[in-house]
Tab-separated table of C-alpha atoms and ligand atoms in Angstrom:
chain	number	residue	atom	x	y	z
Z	576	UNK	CA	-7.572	26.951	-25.472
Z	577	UNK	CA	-10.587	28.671	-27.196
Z	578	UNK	CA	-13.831	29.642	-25.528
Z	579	UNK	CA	-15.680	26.951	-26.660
Z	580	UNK	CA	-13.414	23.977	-26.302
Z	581	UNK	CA	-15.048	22.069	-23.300
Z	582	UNK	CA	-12.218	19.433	-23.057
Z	583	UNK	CA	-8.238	19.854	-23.965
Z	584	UNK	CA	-6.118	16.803	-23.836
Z	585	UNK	CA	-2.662	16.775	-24.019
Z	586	UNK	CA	-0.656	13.736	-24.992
Z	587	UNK	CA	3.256	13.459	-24.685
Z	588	UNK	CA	4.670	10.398	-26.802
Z	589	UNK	CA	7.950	9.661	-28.956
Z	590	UNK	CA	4.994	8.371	-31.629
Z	591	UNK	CA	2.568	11.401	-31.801
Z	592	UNK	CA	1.670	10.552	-35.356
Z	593	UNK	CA	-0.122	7.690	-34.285
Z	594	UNK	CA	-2.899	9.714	-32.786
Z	595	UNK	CA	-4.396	10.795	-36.409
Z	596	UNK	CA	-5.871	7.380	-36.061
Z	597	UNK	CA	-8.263	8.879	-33.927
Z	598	UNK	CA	-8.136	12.827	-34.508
Z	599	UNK	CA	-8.275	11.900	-38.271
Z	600	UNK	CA	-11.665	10.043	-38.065
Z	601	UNK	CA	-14.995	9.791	-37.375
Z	602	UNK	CA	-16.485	11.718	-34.818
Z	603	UNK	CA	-13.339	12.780	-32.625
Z	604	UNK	CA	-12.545	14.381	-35.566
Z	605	UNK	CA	-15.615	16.193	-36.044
Z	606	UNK	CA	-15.784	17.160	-32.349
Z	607	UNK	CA	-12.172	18.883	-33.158
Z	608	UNK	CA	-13.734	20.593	-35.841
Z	609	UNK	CA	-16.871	21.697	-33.655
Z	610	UNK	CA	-14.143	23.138	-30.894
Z	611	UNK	CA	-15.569	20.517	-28.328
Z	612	UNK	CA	-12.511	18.936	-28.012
Z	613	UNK	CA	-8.514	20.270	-28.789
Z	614	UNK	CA	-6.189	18.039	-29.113
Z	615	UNK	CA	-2.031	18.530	-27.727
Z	616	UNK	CA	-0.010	16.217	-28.782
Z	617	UNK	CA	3.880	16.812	-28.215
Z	618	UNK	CA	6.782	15.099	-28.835
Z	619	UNK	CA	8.634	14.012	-25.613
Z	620	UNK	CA	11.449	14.218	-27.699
Z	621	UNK	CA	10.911	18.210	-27.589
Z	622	UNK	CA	11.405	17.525	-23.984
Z	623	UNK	CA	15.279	16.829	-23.979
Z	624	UNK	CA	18.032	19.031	-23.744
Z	625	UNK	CA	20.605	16.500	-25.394
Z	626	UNK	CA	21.752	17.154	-28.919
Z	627	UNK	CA	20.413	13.604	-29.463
Z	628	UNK	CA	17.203	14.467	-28.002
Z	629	UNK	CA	16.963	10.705	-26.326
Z	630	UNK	CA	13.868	9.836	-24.807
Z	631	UNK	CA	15.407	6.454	-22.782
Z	632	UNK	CA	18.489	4.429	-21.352
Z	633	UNK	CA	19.418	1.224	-20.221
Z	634	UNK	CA	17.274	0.058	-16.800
Z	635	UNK	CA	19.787	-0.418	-13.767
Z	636	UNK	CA	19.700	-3.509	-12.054
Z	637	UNK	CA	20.668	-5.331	-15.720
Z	638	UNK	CA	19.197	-7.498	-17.704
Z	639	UNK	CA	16.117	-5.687	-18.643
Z	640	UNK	CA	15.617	-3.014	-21.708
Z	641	UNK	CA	14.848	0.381	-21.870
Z	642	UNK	CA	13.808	2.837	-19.485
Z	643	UNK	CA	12.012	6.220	-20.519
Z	644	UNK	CA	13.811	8.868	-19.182
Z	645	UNK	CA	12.080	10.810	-16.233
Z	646	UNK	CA	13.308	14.141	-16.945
Z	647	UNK	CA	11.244	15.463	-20.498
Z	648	UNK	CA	8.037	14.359	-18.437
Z	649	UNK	CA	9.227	16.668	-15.563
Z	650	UNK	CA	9.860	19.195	-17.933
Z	651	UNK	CA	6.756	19.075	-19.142
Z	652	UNK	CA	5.063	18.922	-16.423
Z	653	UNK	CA	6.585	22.296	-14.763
Z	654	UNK	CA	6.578	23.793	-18.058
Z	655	UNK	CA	3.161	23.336	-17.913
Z	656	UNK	CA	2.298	24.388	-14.372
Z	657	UNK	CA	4.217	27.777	-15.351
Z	658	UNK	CA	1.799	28.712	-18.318
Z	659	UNK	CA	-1.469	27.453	-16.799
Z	660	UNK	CA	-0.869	28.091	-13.107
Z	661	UNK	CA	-1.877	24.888	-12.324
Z	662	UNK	CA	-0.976	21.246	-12.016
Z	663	UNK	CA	-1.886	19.023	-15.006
Z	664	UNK	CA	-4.181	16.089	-14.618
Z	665	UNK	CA	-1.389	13.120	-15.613
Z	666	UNK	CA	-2.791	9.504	-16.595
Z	667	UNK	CA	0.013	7.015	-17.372
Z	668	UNK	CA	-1.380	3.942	-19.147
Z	669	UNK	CA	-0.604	1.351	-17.693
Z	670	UNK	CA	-0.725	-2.454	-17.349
Z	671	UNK	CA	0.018	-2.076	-13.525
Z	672	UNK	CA	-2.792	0.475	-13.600
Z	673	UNK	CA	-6.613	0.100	-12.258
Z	674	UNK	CA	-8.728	-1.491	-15.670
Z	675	UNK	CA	-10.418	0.651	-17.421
Z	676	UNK	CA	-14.516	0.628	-17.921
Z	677	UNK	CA	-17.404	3.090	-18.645
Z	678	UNK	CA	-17.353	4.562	-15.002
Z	679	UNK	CA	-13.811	5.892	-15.156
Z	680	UNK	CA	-14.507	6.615	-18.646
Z	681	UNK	CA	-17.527	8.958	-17.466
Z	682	UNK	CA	-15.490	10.469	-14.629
Z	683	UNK	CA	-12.534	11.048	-16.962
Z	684	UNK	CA	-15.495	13.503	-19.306
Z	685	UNK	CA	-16.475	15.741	-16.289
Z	686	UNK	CA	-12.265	17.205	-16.105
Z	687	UNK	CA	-11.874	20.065	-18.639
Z	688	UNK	CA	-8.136	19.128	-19.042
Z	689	UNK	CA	-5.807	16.005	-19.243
Z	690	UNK	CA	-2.596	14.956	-19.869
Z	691	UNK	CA	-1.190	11.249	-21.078
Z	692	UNK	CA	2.010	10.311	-20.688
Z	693	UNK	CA	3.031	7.385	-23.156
Z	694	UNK	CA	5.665	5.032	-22.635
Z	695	UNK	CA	7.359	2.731	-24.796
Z	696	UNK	CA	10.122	-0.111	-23.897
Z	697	UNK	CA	9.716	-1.419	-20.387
Z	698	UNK	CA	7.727	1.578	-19.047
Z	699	UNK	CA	8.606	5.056	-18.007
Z	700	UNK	CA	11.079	5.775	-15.037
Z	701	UNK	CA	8.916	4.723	-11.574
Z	702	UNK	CA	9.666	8.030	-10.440
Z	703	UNK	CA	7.140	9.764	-12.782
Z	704	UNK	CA	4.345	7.969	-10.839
Z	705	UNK	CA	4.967	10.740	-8.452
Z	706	UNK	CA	3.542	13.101	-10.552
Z	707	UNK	CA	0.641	10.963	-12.047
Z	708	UNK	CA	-2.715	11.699	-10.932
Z	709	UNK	CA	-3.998	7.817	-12.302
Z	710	UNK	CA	-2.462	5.072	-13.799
Z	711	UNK	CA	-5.134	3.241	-16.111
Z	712	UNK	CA	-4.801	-0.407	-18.042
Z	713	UNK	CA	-7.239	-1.448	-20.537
Z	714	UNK	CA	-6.850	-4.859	-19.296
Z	715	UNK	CA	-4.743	-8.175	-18.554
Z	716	UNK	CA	-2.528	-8.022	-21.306
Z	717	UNK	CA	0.244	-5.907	-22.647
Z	718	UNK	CA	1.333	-3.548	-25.544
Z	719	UNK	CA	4.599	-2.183	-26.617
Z	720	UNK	CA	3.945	1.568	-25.584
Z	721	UNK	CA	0.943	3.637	-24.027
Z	722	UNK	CA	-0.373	5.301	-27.338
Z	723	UNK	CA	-3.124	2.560	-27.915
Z	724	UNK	CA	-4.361	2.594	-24.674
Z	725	UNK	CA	-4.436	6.053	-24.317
Z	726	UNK	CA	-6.278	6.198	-27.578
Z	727	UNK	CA	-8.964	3.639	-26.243
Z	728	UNK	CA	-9.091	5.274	-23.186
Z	729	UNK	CA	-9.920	8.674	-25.276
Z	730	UNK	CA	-12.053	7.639	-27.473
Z	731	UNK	CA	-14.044	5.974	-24.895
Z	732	UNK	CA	-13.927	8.923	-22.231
Z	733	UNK	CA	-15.030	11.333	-25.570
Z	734	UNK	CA	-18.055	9.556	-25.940
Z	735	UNK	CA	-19.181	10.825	-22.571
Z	736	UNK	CA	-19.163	14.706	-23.333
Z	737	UNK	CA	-22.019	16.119	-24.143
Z	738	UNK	CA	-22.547	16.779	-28.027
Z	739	UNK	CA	-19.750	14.543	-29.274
Z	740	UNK	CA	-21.641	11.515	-30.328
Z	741	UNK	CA	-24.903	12.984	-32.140
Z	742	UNK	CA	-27.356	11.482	-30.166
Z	743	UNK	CA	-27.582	11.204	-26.190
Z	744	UNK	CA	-29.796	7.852	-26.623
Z	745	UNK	CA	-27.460	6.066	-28.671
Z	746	UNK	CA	-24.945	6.233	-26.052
Z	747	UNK	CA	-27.732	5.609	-23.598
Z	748	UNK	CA	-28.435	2.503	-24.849
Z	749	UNK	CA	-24.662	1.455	-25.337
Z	750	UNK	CA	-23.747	-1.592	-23.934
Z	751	UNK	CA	-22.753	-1.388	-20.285
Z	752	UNK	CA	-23.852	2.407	-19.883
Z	753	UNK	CA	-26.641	0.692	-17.839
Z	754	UNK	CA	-24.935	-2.619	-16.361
Z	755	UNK	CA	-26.747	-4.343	-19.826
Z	756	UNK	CA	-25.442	-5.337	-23.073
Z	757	UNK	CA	-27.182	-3.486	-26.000
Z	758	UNK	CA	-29.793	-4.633	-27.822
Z	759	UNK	CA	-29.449	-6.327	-31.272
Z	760	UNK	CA	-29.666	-4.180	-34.386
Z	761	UNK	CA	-30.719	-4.930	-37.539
Z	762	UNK	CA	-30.732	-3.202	-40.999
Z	763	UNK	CA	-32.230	-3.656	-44.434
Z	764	UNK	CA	-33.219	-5.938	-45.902
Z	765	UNK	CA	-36.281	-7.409	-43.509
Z	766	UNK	CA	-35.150	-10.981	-44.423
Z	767	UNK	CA	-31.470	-12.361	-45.419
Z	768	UNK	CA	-30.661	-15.312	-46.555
Z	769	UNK	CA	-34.071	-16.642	-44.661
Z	770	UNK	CA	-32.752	-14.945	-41.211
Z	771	UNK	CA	-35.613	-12.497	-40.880
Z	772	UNK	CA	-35.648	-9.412	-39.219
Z	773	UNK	CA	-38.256	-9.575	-35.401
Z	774	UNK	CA	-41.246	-8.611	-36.878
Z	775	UNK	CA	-41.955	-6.301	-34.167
Z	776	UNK	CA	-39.326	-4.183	-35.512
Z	777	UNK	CA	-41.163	-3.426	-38.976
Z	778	UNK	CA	-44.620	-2.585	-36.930
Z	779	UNK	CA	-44.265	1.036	-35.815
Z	780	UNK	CA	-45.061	0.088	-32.652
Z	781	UNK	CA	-42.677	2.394	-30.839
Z	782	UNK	CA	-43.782	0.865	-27.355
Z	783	UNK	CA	-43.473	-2.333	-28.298
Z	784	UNK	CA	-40.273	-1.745	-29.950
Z	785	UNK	CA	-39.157	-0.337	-26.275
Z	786	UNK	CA	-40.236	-3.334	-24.345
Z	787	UNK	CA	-38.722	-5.883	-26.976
Z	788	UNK	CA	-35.486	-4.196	-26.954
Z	789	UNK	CA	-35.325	-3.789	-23.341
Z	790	UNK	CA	-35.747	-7.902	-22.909
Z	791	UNK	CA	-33.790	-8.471	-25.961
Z	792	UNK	CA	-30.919	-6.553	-23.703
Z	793	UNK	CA	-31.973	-8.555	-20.846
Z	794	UNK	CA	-31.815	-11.870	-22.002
Z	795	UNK	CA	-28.445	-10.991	-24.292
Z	796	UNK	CA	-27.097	-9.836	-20.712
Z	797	UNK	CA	-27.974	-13.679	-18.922
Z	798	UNK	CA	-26.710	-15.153	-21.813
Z	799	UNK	CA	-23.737	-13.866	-22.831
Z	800	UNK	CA	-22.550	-11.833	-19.352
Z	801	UNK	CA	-23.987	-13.309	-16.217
Z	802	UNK	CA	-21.384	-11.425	-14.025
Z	803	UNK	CA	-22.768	-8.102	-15.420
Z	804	UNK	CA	-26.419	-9.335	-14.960
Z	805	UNK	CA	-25.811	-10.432	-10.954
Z	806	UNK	CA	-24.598	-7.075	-10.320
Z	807	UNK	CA	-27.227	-5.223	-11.969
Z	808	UNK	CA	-30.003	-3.739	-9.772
Z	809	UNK	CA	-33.146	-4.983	-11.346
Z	810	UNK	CA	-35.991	-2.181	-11.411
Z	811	UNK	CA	-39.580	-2.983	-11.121
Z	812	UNK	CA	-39.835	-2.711	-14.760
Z	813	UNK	CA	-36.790	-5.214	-15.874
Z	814	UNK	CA	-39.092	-7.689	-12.874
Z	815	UNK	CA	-42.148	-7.795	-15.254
Z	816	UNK	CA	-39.759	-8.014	-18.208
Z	817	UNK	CA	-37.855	-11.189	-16.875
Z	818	UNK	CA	-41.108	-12.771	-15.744
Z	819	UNK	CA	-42.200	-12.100	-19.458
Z	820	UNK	CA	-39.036	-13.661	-21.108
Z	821	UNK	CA	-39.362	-16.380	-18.725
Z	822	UNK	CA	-42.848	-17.315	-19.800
Z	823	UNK	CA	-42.146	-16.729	-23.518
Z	824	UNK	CA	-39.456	-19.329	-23.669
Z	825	UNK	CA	-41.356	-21.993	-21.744
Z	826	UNK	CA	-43.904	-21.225	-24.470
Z	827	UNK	CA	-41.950	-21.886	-26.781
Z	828	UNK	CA	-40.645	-25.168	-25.457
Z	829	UNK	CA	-43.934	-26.536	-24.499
G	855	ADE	N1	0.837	-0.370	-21.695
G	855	ADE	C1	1.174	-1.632	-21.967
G	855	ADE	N2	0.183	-2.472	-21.731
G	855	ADE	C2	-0.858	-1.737	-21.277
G	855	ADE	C3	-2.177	-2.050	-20.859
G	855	ADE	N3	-2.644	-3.289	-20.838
G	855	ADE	N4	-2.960	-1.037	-20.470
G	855	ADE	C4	-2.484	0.223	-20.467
G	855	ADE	N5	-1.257	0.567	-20.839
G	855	ADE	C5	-0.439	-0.397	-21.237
């Protein structure tokens, strides 16, 4: 790892050609390019010692698919430990694992190196837990292997280190950074198809502009996710704003 790298993240997968979806792109690529972030990513299969170089067998008990194998993770792993002289920080995605959401996300930013371990089939060997710092699922469903998630969970977790997305207040202002939704945004032109853009928008008003977007996020919040908007703590601020929303929509229905 180079000087300036602040992050390295190391991803072991039978499918490591699926991760140009994100290195490829957008700004994960451009933090590769500005040595914020270095990307890993191995083939498990480089992991075997088999001539066939397989990756998984049958699961005992019967009548269930494929296993990954534990050993090339092991490998890995002490591999690893021998040329940085310390443990690896291993996330298995996961459906078993705790969901995913902006907190772990910003937690995940602050560690200057991580590993993913992907599985395919019907998951990797339990015994690999053992050396798994986290196991992580984006949620009540499942996928046929761990490379999606662990891209989500990347992409997401990239967001949080400083310098990768251009501008601090645009992630800020992200939905959920602050228990809200974001506000709405609009683009040219000011009216479309007779939808018109808020006219406070256009004004210049950059106060104004605050306090609009600030209820805007409020009242998307109520509307659209009450559970986030019970669990926010209201400041003295988002008070005055309610009270204002409150009184502009009984205006409006009076
Ligand atoms: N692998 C399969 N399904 C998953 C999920 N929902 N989250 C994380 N990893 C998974």
């Amino acid at each position: 790892m180079s000087q300036n790298n602040k992050m390295e993240i190391t991803i072991l997968s039978i499918f490591p050609e699926m991760f140009k979806i994100i290195t490829d792109y957008g700004i994960i690529k451009k933090a590769i390019e500005k040595g914020i972030v270095k990307f890993n990513i191995l083939n498990l299969r480089d992991f075997t010692t088999d001539k066939h170089k397989v990756t998984d067998k049958p699961g005992y008990g019967g009548r269930n698919g494929m296993v990954m194998l534990a050993e090339p993770f092991f490998r890995f792993y002490d591999e690893y430990e021998q040329r940085n002289g310390c443990k690896p920080y291993v996330i298995i995605p996961s459906p078993e694992g705790k969901t995913f959401n902006n907190e772990i996300a910003r937690e995940l930013s602050q560690k200057e190196k991580l590993v993913f371990f992907c599985g395919r089939y019907e998951g990797i060997d339990e015994r690999v837990k053992a050396i798994a710092d986290q196991e992580i699922s984006i949620g009540d469903y499942v996928l046929t292997g761990g490379e999606l998630p662990a891209m989500v969970i990347i992409e997401v977790l990239l967001r949080f280190v400083p310098e990768v997305v251009g501008s601090r207040e645009s992630v800020e202002n992200d939905s959920f950074y602050n228990g809200l939704l974001d506000h709405s945004h609009y683009t040219k032109p000011a009216e479309f198809r007779g939808m018109k853009v808020p006219e406070i928008l256009l004004s210049g008003d950059h106060k104004k502009i605050e306090q609009f977007r600030k209820k805007d996020s409020l009242l998307k919040t109520i509307l659209k996710r009450p559970d986030l908007f019970v669990n926010k703590e209201l400041s003295f601020e988002d008070k005055q704003l309610l009270v204002e929303i409150v009184q502009e929509l009984y205006q409006r229905h009076v």
